Coordinates of C-alpha atoms in Angstrom, one line a residue:
M1 CA 13.2 -2.9 -4.8
V2 CA 12.2 0.6 -3.8
P3 CA 15.2 2.8 -3.0
M4 CA 15.4 3.4 0.7
N5 CA 18.3 5.9 0.8
K6 CA 16.4 9.0 -0.3
I7 CA 15.2 11.2 2.6
S8 CA 13.4 14.0 0.8
R9 CA 10.4 16.3 0.9
G10 CA 10.7 16.4 4.7
L11 CA 7.8 14.0 4.8
L12 CA 8.9 11.9 7.8
T13 CA 11.6 12.2 10.3
L14 CA 9.6 11.2 13.2
G15 CA 10.7 13.2 16.2
A16 CA 10.5 12.4 19.9
A17 CA 7.1 14.0 20.3
T18 CA 5.6 11.9 17.5
S19 CA 7.2 8.7 18.6
L20 CA 5.9 8.8 22.2
A21 CA 2.8 7.1 21.0
I22 CA 2.7 4.8 18.0
L23 CA -0.3 5.9 15.9
P24 CA -3.4 3.6 15.4
A25 CA -2.8 1.3 12.5
C26 CA -3.2 -2.2 11.2
G27 CA -1.2 -5.1 10.0
S28 CA -0.2 -7.3 7.3
S29 CA 0.1 -11.0 7.0
S30 CA 2.7 -13.5 6.3
G31 CA 4.1 -16.8 7.3
S32 CA 7.3 -16.1 9.1
S33 CA 7.5 -15.6 12.9
S34 CA 10.4 -15.6 15.3
S35 CA 8.2 -17.4 17.7
T36 CA 4.6 -18.4 18.2
N37 CA 3.5 -19.0 21.8
G38 CA 0.2 -20.7 20.9
S39 CA -1.3 -19.6 24.2
S40 CA -4.6 -17.9 24.8
T41 CA -4.4 -14.2 25.5
S42 CA -8.1 -13.9 26.2
G43 CA -8.8 -11.2 28.8
K44 CA -6.4 -8.7 27.3
Q45 CA -6.0 -7.0 24.0
L46 CA -3.2 -8.1 21.8
K47 CA -0.7 -5.4 21.0
I48 CA -0.1 -5.5 17.2
V49 CA 2.2 -3.1 15.4
T50 CA 1.9 -2.7 11.6
A51 CA 4.2 -1.0 9.2
F52 CA 1.7 1.3 7.4
Y53 CA -1.9 1.9 6.5
P54 CA -3.1 -0.9 4.2
F55 CA -1.9 -3.6 6.7
Q56 CA -3.4 -1.5 9.5
Y57 CA -6.7 -1.5 7.8
A58 CA -6.6 -5.3 7.1
T59 CA -5.6 -6.1 10.7
Q60 CA -8.4 -3.9 12.2
Q61 CA -10.9 -5.7 10.0
V62 CA -10.1 -9.1 11.5
T63 CA -9.2 -8.3 15.1
G64 CA -12.0 -5.8 15.9
D65 CA -11.8 -5.0 19.6
K66 CA -9.5 -8.0 20.3
A67 CA -6.3 -6.0 19.5
D68 CA -4.7 -2.7 20.0
V69 CA -3.4 -2.1 16.5
S70 CA -0.8 0.7 15.8
S71 CA 1.1 1.9 12.8
L72 CA 4.8 2.9 12.5
T73 CA 4.0 5.3 9.7
A74 CA 2.1 8.5 10.6
P75 CA -1.0 9.4 8.6
G76 CA 0.0 11.7 5.7
A77 CA 3.7 10.5 5.7
E78 CA 5.2 8.8 2.7
P79 CA 6.0 5.3 3.8
H80 CA 8.8 4.6 1.4
E81 CA 11.1 6.9 3.3
L82 CA 10.1 6.1 6.9
E83 CA 12.6 6.7 9.6
L84 CA 12.1 5.2 13.1
T85 CA 13.0 6.6 16.5
A86 CA 14.8 4.4 19.1
R87 CA 11.5 4.5 21.1
Q88 CA 9.6 3.0 18.2
V89 CA 12.2 0.3 17.7
A90 CA 12.0 -0.6 21.4
E91 CA 8.2 -0.8 21.1
L92 CA 8.5 -3.6 18.6
S93 CA 10.1 -5.9 21.1
K94 CA 7.0 -5.5 23.3
A95 CA 4.5 -6.2 20.6
D96 CA 2.6 -9.5 20.5
L97 CA 2.8 -9.3 16.7
V98 CA 4.5 -7.1 14.1
I99 CA 3.1 -7.0 10.6
Y100 CA 5.2 -5.6 7.7
E101 CA 6.3 -6.2 4.1
K102 CA 10.0 -7.2 4.0
G103 CA 11.9 -5.2 1.4
F104 CA 9.5 -2.3 1.2
Q105 CA 10.6 -0.1 4.1
G106 CA 14.3 -0.5 5.0
A107 CA 14.0 1.1 8.4
V108 CA 11.3 -1.4 9.4
D109 CA 13.3 -4.4 8.1
K110 CA 16.3 -3.2 10.2
A111 CA 14.1 -2.5 13.3
V112 CA 12.5 -6.0 13.1
E113 CA 16.0 -7.5 13.1
Q114 CA 17.1 -5.4 16.0
A115 CA 14.0 -5.8 18.2
E116 CA 13.3 -9.5 17.6
P117 CA 9.6 -9.3 18.2
K118 CA 7.8 -12.4 19.6
N119 CA 5.8 -12.9 16.4
V120 CA 6.4 -11.4 13.0
L121 CA 4.3 -11.6 9.8
D122 CA 5.8 -10.7 6.4
V123 CA 2.9 -10.1 4.0
S124 CA 5.1 -10.4 0.9
T125 CA 4.9 -14.2 1.3
L126 CA 1.1 -14.2 0.9
V127 CA 0.7 -13.1 -2.7
D128 CA 2.3 -13.9 -6.1
P129 CA 4.9 -11.2 -6.8
I130 CA 5.1 -9.1 -10.0
P131 CA 8.7 -8.3 -11.0
A132 CA 9.6 -4.6 -11.0
T133 CA 9.6 -2.9 -14.4
G134 CA 10.9 0.3 -15.8
V135 CA 14.0 2.3 -14.9
D136 CA 15.1 4.5 -12.1
E137 CA 16.2 8.1 -12.4
D138 CA 19.7 7.1 -13.3
G139 CA 18.5 5.0 -16.2
H140 CA 19.1 1.6 -14.4
A141 CA 16.6 -1.2 -14.9
A142 CA 14.4 -1.9 -11.9
S143 CA 15.2 -5.0 -10.0
G144 CA 13.4 -7.2 -7.5
N145 CA 9.6 -7.3 -7.2
D146 CA 7.0 -4.6 -7.1
P147 CA 6.1 -4.1 -3.5
H148 CA 2.6 -2.5 -4.0
I149 CA 0.8 -5.8 -3.4
W150 CA -2.2 -4.3 -1.5
L151 CA -3.6 -2.4 -4.5
A152 CA -5.3 -5.5 -6.0
P153 CA -8.4 -6.3 -3.9
K154 CA -7.8 -10.1 -4.3
N155 CA -4.4 -9.6 -2.8
M156 CA -6.0 -7.8 0.2
Q157 CA -8.2 -10.9 0.6
A158 CA -5.1 -13.1 0.8
I159 CA -3.3 -10.6 3.2
T160 CA -6.3 -10.4 5.5
K161 CA -6.7 -14.1 5.7
G162 CA -3.0 -14.5 6.5
I163 CA -3.3 -11.9 9.3
A164 CA -6.3 -13.8 10.7
D165 CA -4.5 -17.1 10.6
K166 CA -1.5 -15.6 12.3
V167 CA -3.5 -13.9 15.0
K168 CA -5.4 -17.1 15.8
T169 CA -2.1 -18.9 16.6
I170 CA -1.4 -16.2 19.2
D171 CA -5.0 -15.8 20.6
Q172 CA -6.7 -19.1 20.3
A173 CA -9.5 -18.2 22.7
D174 CA -10.9 -15.5 20.3
A175 CA -10.6 -17.6 17.1
A176 CA -14.3 -17.8 16.5
A177 CA -14.7 -14.0 16.6
I178 CA -11.7 -13.6 14.3
D179 CA -13.2 -16.0 11.8
E180 CA -16.5 -14.1 11.8
N181 CA -14.7 -10.8 11.2
L182 CA -12.7 -12.5 8.4
K183 CA -15.8 -13.5 6.6
K184 CA -17.1 -10.0 6.6
A185 CA -13.8 -8.6 5.4
D186 CA -13.5 -11.2 2.7
T187 CA -17.0 -10.4 1.4
A188 CA -16.1 -6.7 1.3
F189 CA -12.9 -7.3 -0.7
S190 CA -14.7 -9.7 -3.0
D191 CA -17.5 -7.2 -3.7
L192 CA -14.8 -4.5 -4.4
D193 CA -13.1 -6.9 -6.9
K194 CA -16.4 -7.4 -8.6
E195 CA -16.9 -3.7 -8.9
F196 CA -13.5 -3.3 -10.6
T197 CA -14.2 -6.3 -12.9
T198 CA -17.5 -4.8 -14.0
G199 CA -16.4 -1.2 -14.1
L200 CA -13.3 -1.8 -16.1
G201 CA -14.7 -4.6 -18.3
T202 CA -15.4 -2.4 -21.3
C203 CA -13.1 0.6 -21.8
Q204 CA -12.1 2.6 -24.8
R205 CA -8.5 2.7 -23.5
K206 CA -6.5 0.2 -21.5
D207 CA -3.5 2.4 -20.9
F208 CA -3.2 5.0 -18.0
I209 CA -0.4 7.3 -17.0
T210 CA 0.4 7.8 -13.3
S211 CA 3.2 9.8 -11.6
H212 CA 4.3 6.8 -9.5
A213 CA 4.4 3.3 -10.9
A214 CA 2.5 1.7 -8.0
F215 CA -0.4 0.1 -9.9
A216 CA 1.0 -2.9 -11.6
Y217 CA -1.0 -5.4 -9.5
L218 CA -4.2 -3.4 -10.0
A219 CA -3.5 -3.1 -13.8
K220 CA -2.8 -6.8 -14.2
A221 CA -5.9 -7.8 -12.3
Y222 CA -8.2 -5.9 -14.6
G223 CA -6.5 -6.0 -18.0
L224 CA -5.0 -2.5 -17.9
N225 CA -1.6 -1.2 -18.7
Q226 CA 0.2 1.2 -16.4
I227 CA 2.6 3.8 -17.7
G228 CA 4.6 5.3 -14.9
I229 CA 6.2 8.7 -15.2
S230 CA 8.6 7.8 -12.4
G231 CA 9.4 4.3 -11.1
L232 CA 8.5 2.4 -8.0
S233 CA 9.7 5.1 -5.7
P234 CA 7.6 8.3 -5.8
D235 CA 10.8 10.2 -5.0
E236 CA 12.4 9.5 -8.3
E237 CA 12.8 12.4 -10.7
P238 CA 12.2 11.2 -14.3
S239 CA 14.8 12.1 -16.9
P240 CA 14.0 14.5 -19.8
A241 CA 14.1 11.4 -22.1
R242 CA 11.5 9.7 -19.9
I243 CA 9.2 12.7 -19.9
A244 CA 9.4 12.9 -23.7
E245 CA 8.7 9.2 -24.0
V246 CA 5.6 9.5 -21.7
Q247 CA 4.4 12.5 -23.7
G248 CA 4.7 10.5 -26.9
L249 CA 2.8 7.6 -25.4
A250 CA 0.0 9.9 -24.2
K251 CA -0.4 11.2 -27.7
S252 CA -0.3 7.9 -29.5
K253 CA -2.6 6.1 -27.1
G254 CA -5.2 8.8 -26.8
I255 CA -4.6 9.4 -23.1
T256 CA -7.0 11.9 -21.5
T257 CA -5.7 12.1 -18.0
I258 CA -2.4 12.2 -16.1
F259 CA -2.8 10.8 -12.7
Y260 CA -1.0 12.0 -9.5
E261 CA -1.3 10.9 -5.9
T262 CA -2.1 12.5 -2.5
L263 CA 1.2 12.1 -0.6
V264 CA 3.6 13.5 -3.2
S265 CA 3.8 16.7 -5.2
P266 CA 1.6 16.7 -8.3
A267 CA 4.0 19.1 -10.1
Q268 CA 5.4 16.6 -12.6
A269 CA 2.0 15.3 -13.6
E270 CA 0.6 18.8 -13.9
S271 CA 3.5 19.8 -16.1
I272 CA 3.0 17.0 -18.5
A273 CA -0.7 17.4 -18.6
G274 CA -0.4 21.1 -19.2
D275 CA 2.0 20.6 -22.1
L276 CA -0.4 18.2 -23.7
K277 CA -3.6 20.1 -22.6
L278 CA -4.8 17.0 -20.7
R279 CA -6.7 16.8 -17.4
T280 CA -5.2 15.6 -14.1
D281 CA -6.9 13.5 -11.4
V282 CA -5.9 11.5 -8.3
L283 CA -5.1 7.8 -8.5
D284 CA -4.3 7.0 -4.9
P285 CA -1.8 4.2 -4.0
I286 CA -3.5 4.1 -0.5
E287 CA -0.2 4.3 1.4
G288 CA -1.9 6.6 3.9
I289 CA -5.3 8.3 4.6
T290 CA -5.3 12.1 4.9
K291 CA -7.9 14.8 4.8
D292 CA -7.2 15.0 1.0
S293 CA -7.9 11.4 0.4
K294 CA -11.1 10.6 -1.6
G295 CA -12.5 8.4 1.1
T296 CA -12.0 7.6 4.8
D297 CA -10.8 4.0 4.4
Y298 CA -9.3 1.5 1.9
I299 CA -12.6 0.4 0.3
A300 CA -13.8 4.0 -0.2
V301 CA -10.5 5.2 -1.7
Q302 CA -10.4 2.2 -4.1
Q303 CA -13.9 3.0 -5.2
A304 CA -12.7 6.6 -5.9
N305 CA -9.8 5.1 -7.9
L306 CA -12.2 3.0 -9.9
A307 CA -14.4 6.0 -10.7
A308 CA -11.3 8.0 -11.8
L309 CA -10.1 5.2 -14.1
K310 CA -13.5 4.7 -15.6
T311 CA -13.7 8.4 -16.5
A312 CA -10.2 8.6 -17.8
N313 CA -10.4 5.4 -19.9
G314 CA -13.9 5.8 -21.3
C315 CA -15.3 2.7 -19.5
K316 CA -19.0 1.9 -19.8

């Protein structure tokens, strides 16, 4: 799974000032919970804490104004390396529901164990996993499963349904409203899936190169092949041998574009692209929304990803 021991780039050591208020976010879904009270909480908003943006977005779609949804990961911060303050850990114990992906953010896993929230949802149980592939910066084969489950729209459908089902066990009185919201969200993700299926249905190339190997679920869903410069962690530095291998693949497969992402440095992608006289573009793993994102929410950024892939791969 993604290495959790690398604290680099100064992206996120959340200080006391940041931690005084957990930022708006949304949740994930899954089947495990430490307890489920089954009672109606009508008349007050549920307090739901999510690990980072994709689960924040999904939770907000199904809860609407029925919940106060917050995120442990600040906008613009790289979620792989999240650190939590004592205040944030304490907040988990007060939440009606905590939504996260076990194994993706070590700090969140540990905080959930310490805080013992009333209800917990691990979204990793809601989709079929893809085994991790490639090697890390030390040349060791990747192990475990790829955690980037949210990048396939159909997976987001499953995650959102799981969230809705879980929330309804906590707030039975608002079940009808949650079901109505779920129908709208499901339609939006289904329409997005159709856009990808049509847009990537006929392409000159099936391979694409990205700085961070986060797109295995997306690639598998639409018949593409991801070539990652680094592995599952965007913090990994590729070896000279790996860079040479990627350059060779780019030449042999007629690659036109080297993709990078918004939350990490584009230097490596730009270097490889410059050496081969290729263009660069953003392929966003949607781990957070910032002013540099090509869209203001999950759907819009995925549509930008689709447009970038269509251009790079000569899709008609």
